[in-house]
Coordinates of C-alpha atoms in Angstrom, one line a residue:
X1 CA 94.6 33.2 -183.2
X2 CA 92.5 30.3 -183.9
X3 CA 93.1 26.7 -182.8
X4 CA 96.6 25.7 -184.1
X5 CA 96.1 22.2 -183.4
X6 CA 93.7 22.5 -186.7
X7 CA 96.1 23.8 -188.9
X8 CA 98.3 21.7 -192.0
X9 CA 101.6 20.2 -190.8
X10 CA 103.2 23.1 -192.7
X11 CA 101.5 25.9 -190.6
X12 CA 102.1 24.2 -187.5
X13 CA 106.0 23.8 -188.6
X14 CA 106.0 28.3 -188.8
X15 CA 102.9 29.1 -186.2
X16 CA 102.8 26.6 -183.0
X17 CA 105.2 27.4 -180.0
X18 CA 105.1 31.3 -182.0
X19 CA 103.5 34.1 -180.9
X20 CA 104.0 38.2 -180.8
X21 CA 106.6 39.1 -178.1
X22 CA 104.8 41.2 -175.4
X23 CA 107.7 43.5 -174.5
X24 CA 109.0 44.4 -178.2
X25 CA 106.3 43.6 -180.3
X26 CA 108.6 41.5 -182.5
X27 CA 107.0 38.7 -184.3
X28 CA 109.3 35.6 -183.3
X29 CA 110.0 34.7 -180.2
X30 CA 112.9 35.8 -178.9
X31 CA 116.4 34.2 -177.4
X32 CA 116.0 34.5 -173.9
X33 CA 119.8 33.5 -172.8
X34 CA 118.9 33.4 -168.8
X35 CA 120.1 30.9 -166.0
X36 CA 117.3 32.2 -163.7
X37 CA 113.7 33.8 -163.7
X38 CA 111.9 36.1 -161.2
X39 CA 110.7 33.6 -158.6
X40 CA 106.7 34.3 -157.9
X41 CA 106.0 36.7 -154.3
X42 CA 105.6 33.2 -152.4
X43 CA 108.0 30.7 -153.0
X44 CA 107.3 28.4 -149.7
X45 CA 105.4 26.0 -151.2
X46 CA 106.8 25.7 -154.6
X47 CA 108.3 22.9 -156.4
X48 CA 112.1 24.0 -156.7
X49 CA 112.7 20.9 -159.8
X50 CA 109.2 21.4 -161.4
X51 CA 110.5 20.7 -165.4
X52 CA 107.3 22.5 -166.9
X53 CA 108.1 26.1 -164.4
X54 CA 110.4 28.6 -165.3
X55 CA 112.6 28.5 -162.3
X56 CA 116.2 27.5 -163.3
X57 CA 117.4 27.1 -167.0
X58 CA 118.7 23.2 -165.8
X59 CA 114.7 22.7 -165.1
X60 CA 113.3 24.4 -168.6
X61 CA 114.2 27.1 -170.1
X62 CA 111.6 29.3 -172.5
X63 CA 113.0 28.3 -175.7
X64 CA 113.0 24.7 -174.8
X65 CA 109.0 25.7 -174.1
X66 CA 108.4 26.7 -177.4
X67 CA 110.3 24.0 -179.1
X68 CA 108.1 21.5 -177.1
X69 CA 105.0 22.8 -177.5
X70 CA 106.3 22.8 -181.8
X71 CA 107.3 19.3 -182.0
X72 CA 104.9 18.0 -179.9
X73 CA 102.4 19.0 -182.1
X74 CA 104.0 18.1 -185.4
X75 CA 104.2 14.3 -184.1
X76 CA 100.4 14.3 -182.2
X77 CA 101.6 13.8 -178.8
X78 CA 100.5 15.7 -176.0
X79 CA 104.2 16.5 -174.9
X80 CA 107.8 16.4 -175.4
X81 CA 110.8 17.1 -173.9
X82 CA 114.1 18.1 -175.6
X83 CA 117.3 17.8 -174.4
X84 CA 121.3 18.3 -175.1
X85 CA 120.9 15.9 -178.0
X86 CA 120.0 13.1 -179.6
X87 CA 122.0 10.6 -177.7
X88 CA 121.0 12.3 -174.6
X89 CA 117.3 11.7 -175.5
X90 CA 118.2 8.0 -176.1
X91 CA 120.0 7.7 -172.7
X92 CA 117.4 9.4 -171.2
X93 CA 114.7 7.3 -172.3
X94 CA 116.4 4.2 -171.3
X95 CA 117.6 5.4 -167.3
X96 CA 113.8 6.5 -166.9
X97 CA 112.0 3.1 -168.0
X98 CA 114.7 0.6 -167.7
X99 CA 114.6 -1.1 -164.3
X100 CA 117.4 -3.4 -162.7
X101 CA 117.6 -6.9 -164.6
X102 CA 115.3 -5.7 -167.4
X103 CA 115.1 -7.3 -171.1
X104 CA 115.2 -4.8 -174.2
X105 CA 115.0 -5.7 -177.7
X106 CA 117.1 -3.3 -180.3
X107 CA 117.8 -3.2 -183.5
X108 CA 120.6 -5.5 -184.1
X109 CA 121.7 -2.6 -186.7
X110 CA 121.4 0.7 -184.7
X111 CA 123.1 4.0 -183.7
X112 CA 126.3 3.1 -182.6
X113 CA 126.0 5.3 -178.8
X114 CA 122.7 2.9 -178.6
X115 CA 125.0 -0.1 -179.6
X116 CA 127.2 0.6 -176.5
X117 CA 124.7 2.0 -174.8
X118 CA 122.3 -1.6 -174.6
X119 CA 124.7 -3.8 -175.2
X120 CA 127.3 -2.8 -173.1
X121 CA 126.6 0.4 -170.2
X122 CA 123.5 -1.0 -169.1
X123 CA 124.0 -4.5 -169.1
X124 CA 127.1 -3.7 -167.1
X125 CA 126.3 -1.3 -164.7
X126 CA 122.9 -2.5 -164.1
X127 CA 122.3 -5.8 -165.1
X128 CA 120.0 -4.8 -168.5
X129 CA 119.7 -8.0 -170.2
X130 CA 119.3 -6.3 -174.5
X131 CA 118.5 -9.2 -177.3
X132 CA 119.8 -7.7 -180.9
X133 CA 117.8 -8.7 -183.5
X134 CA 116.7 -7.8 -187.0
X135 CA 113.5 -5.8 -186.3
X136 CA 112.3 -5.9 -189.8
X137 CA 111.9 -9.7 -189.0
X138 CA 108.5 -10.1 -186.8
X139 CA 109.6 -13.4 -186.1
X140 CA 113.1 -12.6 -184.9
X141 CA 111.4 -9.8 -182.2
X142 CA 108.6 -12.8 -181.5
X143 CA 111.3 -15.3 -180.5
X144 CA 112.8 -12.4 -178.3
X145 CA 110.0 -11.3 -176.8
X146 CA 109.7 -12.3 -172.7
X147 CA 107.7 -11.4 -169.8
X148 CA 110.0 -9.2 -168.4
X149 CA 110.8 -7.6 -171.9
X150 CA 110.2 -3.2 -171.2
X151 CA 111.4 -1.9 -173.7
X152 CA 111.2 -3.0 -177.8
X153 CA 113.8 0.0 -179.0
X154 CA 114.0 0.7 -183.3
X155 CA 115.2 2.9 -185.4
X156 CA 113.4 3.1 -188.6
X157 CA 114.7 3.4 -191.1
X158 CA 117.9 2.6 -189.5
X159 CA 121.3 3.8 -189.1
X160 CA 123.3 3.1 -191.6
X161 CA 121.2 0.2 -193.3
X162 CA 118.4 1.8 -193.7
X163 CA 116.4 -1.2 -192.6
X164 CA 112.7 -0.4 -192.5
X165 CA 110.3 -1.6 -189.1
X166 CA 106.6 -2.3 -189.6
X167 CA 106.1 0.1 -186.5
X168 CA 102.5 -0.4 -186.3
X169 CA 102.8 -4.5 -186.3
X170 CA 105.9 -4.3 -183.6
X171 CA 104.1 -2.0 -181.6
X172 CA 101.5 -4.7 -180.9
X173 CA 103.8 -7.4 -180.2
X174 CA 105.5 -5.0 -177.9
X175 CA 102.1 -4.0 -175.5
X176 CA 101.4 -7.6 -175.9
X177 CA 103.9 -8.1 -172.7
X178 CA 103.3 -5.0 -171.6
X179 CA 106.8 -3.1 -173.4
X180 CA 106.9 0.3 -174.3
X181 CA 107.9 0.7 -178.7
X182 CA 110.4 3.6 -178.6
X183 CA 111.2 4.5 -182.0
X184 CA 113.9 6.5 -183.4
X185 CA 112.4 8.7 -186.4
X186 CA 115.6 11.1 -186.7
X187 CA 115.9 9.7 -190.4
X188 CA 112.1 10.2 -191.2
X189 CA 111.5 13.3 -189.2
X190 CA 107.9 14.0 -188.8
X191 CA 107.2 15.8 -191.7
X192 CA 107.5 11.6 -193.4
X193 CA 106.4 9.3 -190.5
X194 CA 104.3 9.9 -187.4
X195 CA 105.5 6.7 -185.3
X196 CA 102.6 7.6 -182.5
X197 CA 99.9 7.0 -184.5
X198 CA 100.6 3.8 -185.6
X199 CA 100.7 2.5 -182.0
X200 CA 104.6 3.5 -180.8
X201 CA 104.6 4.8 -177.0
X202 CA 107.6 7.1 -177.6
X203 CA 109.0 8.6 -180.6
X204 CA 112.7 10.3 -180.4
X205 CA 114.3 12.6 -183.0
X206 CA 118.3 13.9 -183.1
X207 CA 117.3 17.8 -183.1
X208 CA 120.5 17.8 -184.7
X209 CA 119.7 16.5 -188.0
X210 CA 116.9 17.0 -189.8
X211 CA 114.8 19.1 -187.7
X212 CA 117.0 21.7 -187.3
X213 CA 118.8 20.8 -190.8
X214 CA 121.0 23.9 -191.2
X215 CA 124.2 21.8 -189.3
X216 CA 124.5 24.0 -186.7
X217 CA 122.8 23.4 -183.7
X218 CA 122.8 20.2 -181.1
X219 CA 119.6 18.8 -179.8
X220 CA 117.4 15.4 -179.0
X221 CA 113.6 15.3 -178.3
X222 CA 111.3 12.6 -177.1
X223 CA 107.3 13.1 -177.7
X224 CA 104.4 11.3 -176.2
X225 CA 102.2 10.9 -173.5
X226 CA 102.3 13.4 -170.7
X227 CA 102.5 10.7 -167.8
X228 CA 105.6 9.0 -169.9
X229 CA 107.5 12.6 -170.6
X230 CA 107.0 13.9 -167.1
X231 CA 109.2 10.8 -166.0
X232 CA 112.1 12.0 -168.5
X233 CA 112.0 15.4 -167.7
X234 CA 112.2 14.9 -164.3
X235 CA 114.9 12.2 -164.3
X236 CA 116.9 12.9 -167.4
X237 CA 116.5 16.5 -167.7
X238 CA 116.5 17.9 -164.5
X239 CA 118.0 15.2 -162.2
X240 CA 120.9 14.5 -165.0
X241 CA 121.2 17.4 -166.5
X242 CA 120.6 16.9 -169.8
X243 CA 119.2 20.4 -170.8
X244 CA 119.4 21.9 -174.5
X245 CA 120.9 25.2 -174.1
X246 CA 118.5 28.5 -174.7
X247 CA 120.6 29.0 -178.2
X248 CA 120.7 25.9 -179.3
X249 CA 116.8 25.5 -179.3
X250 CA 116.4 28.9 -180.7
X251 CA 118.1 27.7 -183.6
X252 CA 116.2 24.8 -183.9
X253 CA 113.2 26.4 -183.3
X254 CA 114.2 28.4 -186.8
X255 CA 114.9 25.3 -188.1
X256 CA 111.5 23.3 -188.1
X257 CA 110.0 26.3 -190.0
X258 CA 111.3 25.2 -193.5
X259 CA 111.3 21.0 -192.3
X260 CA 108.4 20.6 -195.1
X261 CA 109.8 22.5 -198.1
X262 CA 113.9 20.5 -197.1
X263 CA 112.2 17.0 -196.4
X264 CA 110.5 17.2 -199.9
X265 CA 113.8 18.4 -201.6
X266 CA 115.9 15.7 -199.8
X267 CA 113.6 13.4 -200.8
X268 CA 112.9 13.8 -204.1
X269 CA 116.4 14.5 -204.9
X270 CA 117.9 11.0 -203.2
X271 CA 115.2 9.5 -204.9
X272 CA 116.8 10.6 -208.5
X273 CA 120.2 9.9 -206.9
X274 CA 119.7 6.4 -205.8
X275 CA 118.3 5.6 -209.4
X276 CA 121.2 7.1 -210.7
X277 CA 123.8 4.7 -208.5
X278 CA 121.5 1.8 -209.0
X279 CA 122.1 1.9 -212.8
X280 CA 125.8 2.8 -212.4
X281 CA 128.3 -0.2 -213.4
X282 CA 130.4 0.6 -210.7
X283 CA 128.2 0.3 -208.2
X284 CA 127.9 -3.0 -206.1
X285 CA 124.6 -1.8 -204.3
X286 CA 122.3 0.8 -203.3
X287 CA 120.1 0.7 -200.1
X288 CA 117.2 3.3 -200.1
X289 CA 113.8 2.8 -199.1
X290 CA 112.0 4.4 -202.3
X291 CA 113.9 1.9 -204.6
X292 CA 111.6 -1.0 -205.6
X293 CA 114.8 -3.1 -205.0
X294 CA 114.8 -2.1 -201.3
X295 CA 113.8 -5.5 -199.0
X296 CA 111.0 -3.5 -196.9
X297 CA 109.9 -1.2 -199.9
X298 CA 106.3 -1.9 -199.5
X299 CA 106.6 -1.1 -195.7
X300 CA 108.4 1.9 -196.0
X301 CA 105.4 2.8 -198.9
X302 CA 102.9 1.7 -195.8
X303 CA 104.3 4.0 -193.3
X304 CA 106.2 6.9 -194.7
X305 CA 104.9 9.2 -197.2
X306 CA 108.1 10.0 -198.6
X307 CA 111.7 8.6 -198.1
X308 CA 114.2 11.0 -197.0
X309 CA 117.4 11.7 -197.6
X310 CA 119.7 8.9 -196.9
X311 CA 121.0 6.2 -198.3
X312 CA 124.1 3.7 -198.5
X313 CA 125.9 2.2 -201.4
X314 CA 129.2 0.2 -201.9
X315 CA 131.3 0.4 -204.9
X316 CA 132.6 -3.0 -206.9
X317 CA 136.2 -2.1 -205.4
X318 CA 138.6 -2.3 -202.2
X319 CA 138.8 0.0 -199.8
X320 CA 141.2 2.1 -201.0
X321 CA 139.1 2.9 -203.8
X322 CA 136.3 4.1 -201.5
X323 CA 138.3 6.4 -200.2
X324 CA 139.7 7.9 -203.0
X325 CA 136.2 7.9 -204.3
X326 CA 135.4 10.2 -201.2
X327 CA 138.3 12.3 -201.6
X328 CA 137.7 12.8 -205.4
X329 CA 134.4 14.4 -204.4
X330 CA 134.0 18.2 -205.1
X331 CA 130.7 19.4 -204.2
X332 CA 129.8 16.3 -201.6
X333 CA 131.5 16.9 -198.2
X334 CA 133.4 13.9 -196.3
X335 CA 132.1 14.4 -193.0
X336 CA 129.5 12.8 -190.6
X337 CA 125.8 13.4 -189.6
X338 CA 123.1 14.0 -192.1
X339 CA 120.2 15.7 -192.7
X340 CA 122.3 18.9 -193.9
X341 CA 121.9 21.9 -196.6
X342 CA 124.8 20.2 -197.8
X343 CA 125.5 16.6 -199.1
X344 CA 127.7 14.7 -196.8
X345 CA 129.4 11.3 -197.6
X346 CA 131.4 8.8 -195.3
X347 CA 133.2 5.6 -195.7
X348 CA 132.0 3.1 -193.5
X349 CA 135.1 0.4 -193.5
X350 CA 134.7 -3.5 -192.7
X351 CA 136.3 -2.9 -189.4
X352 CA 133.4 -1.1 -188.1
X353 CA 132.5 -3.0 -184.6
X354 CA 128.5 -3.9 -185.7
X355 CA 130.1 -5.5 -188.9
X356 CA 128.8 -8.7 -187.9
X357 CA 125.2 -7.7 -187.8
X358 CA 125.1 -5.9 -191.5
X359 CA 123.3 -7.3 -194.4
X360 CA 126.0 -8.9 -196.5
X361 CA 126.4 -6.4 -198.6
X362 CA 127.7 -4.1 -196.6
X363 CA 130.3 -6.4 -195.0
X364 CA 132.9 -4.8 -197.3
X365 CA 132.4 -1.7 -196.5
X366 CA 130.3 0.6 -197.2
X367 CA 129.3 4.9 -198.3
X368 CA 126.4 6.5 -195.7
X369 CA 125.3 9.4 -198.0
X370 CA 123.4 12.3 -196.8
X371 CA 121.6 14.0 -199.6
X372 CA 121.4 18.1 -199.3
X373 CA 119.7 20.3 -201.0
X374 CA 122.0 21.5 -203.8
X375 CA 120.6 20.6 -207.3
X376 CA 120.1 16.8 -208.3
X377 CA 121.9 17.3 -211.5
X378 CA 125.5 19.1 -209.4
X379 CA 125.3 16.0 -207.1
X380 CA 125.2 13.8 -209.8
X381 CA 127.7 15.0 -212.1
X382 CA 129.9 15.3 -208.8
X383 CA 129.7 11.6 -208.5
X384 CA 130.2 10.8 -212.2
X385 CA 133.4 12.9 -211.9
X386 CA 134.6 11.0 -208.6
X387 CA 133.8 7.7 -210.8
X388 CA 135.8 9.0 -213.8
X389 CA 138.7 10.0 -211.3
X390 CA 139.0 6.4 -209.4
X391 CA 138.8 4.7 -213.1
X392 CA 135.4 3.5 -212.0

C-alpha cells in the first residue's frame, strides 16, 4: 500500500497500524492475548526491557503496536506510547520528567487524579513544588513561570469548566525556560485539535473516552517525540508497569476507526444542545466552547476545528433540584466519564474539593454533560421533560 502518512485523517483513523494478517488472511489485525513471544535463536545480547521488542506483554504487546503506530499518526508525532489509562499516562508523564524539587504549573481547574496528583503525591513524596493557576490567563502562567519551572501541564478544554488554553502562545512561554507544554486533549481528541503542531512537547489522551468512545475499554496514550516517549515507556511502562492489556487496545484499536464520523455527531449535536440550555429560563449558565458567550470562544475558534461534546450548565435552583433534575432524566444516563454512544450527565455539588478554583458560576454546583450520539431532537425533549418534572 502506498504511504499512509499521505492519506486524510479519516483514512488514517481505518488504515494505519492495519494490515492483512499473514497467518489467516483476515483483514484486521487480530487479538493476540499472549504474555510471551518466541525469543530470537540468540538471546545473549539482547535487551530483556526493550519497550519497542516483542518479548514480554509488561514491555509491549502487538496490539499496543498497532495502536501506537494509529495514534501517533493521527496527532503528527513520531511515536506514542499507551498505557493502562489515562491517569496512568498522566502519572507516567510526570515520574519520567519531574526531578526532585521541580516547579510545575497546572491548570488550577484540572482532572481531579492530576489535582492530587501535583498538588499533593508529588509535592509530598518528592518535594515537586506545582503553582495552580488559570491557564487561560497568559499573565497568570507569566507570573508563575521560574527557572527551575519543567513542566507547564493543561488540559484544554478542561475538566469540568471547559476553560480553553491558547496552546500555541503557552507553549512559547513554556520553552522560554526551557519547560516541556504537556497538554491534555482527551476532550478534543485529535480528530478537533492537534496540540503538537502548535508548539506542545507532549500531548496525552484518556483512551477511554473519546478515542475508543464505545464505553467499554480502559486506556491512556502520550504522543511525541521519539527521544521524549522512549523515557515513558521505559520508566512508566515497563519499569512501573503501566501496560494496556492486549484486549483493551484491541478494542480501542476498533474504536478510532469511526473517531471522525462520532466527533462530528458530538459536536454538532452539543452545539444545538447548548443553544437550547442557553435560551432556557431555567438555566443559570451554559459553558461550551462553540457558544459565542463562552470567555475563550475566539481561541477555541483559533485552535479547534470543532467543539466536542461536552459541556456544563447550572440550573437557577438548589441542589436538590439538580438532582432530581438528574433523576427525572429518561434517555440521559447519570453516570461519569464522557465521550460515550450515550449521553451521560453528573451533578457536580459545591462540596467538590477544587470548588475554590471554579469560575463563580459554578460555585453552586454544577451538571458535566456528555453529549452522545442519539438524536439532537430525543436529548432535547428529554431535558424539557426533566424541566417540566422539577417545575423548572
Amino acid at each position: 500500500m502506498s504511504d499512509k502518512t499521505k492519506f486524510s485523517f479519516q483514512t488514517k483513523c481505518i488504515h494505519t497500524g492495519n494490515a492483512i494478517d499473514k497467518e489467516t488472511g483476515a483483514i484486521r489485525r487480530p487479538l493476540t492475548m499472549a504474555n510471551s513471544y518466541r525469543l530470537p535463536e540468540d538471546a545473549s545480547t539482547m535487551n530483556w526491557s526493550d519497550p519497542n521488542q516483542l518479548v514480554y506483554t509488561r514491555n509491549t504487546s502487538a496490539n499496543q503496536i498497532y495502536l501506537q503506530e494509529k495514534l501517533a499518526a493521527l496527532e503528527g508525532g513520531e511515536d506514542c506510547v499507551v498505557l493502562g489509562s489515562g491517569v496512568s499516562a498522566l502519572a507516567g508523564v510526570f515520574f519520567t520528567f519531574l526531578e526532585k524539587d521541580a516547579h510545575v504549573i497546572c491548570s488550577n481547574v484540572s482532572y481531579i487524579a492530576v489535582y492530587r496528583l501535583l498538588q499533593e503525591y508529588f509535592p509530598d513524596k518528592y518535594g515537586v513544588e506545582t503553582s495552580l493557576v488559570d491557564t487561560a490567563n497568559l499573565e497568570e502562567i507569566k507570573a508563575a513561570l521560574r527557572p527551575d519551572t519543567k513542566i507547564i501541564h493543561i488540559e484544554t478544554p478542561g475538566n469540568p469548566t471547559t476553560r480553553v488554553s491558547d496552546i500555541a502562545e503557552i507553549a512559547k512561554l513554556a520553552h522560554s525556560v526551557g519547560a516541556l507544554l504537556t497538554v491534555d486533549s482527551t476532550f478534543a481528541s485529535p480528530f478537533l485539535q492537534h496540540p503538537l503542531a502548535l508548539g506542545a512537547d507532549l500531548v496525552i489522551h484518556s483512551l477511554t473516552k473519546y478515542i475508543n468512545g464505545h464505553g467499554d475499554a480502559m486506556g491512556g496514550a502520550v504522543i511525541g517525540q521519539r527521544e521524549l516517549i522512549d523515557k515513558i515507556k521505559g520508566q512508566a511502562m515497563v519499569n512501573l508497569g503501566g501496560v494496556i492489556s492486549p484486549f483493551n487496545a484491541w478494542l480501542i484499536m476498533r474504536g478510532v476507526v469511526t473517531l471522525p464520523l462520532r466527533m462530528k455527531q458530538h459536536s454538532e449535536s452539543a452545539l444545538e444542545i447548548a443553544q437550547f440550555l442557553e435560551s432556557h429560563p431555567a438555566v443559570e449558565f451554559v459553558a461550551y466552547p462553540g457558544l459565542a458567550s463562552h470567555p475563550q470562544h475566539e481561541i477555541a475558534k483559533k485552535q479547534m476545528t470543532m467543539f466536542s461534546g461536552v459541556m456544563a450548565f447550572g440550573l437557577k435552583a438548589d441542589a436538590d433540584t439538580h438532582n432530581k433534575f438528574v433523576n427525572a432524566l429518561e434517555l440521559i444516563v447519570p453516570a461519569v466519564s464522557i465521550g460515550h454512544d450515550e449521553s451521560l450527565i453528573v451533578y457536580v455539588g459545591p462540596n467538590d474539593e477544587r470548588n475554590h478554583f471554579y469560575p463563580a458560576e459554578f460555585k453552586n454546583g454544577h451538571l458535566r454533560f456528555s453529549v452522545g450520539l442519539e438524536a439532537a431532537a430525543d436529548i432535547i425533549n428529554d431535558l424539557e421533560q426533566a424541566f417540566k418534572k422539577c417545575g423548572l
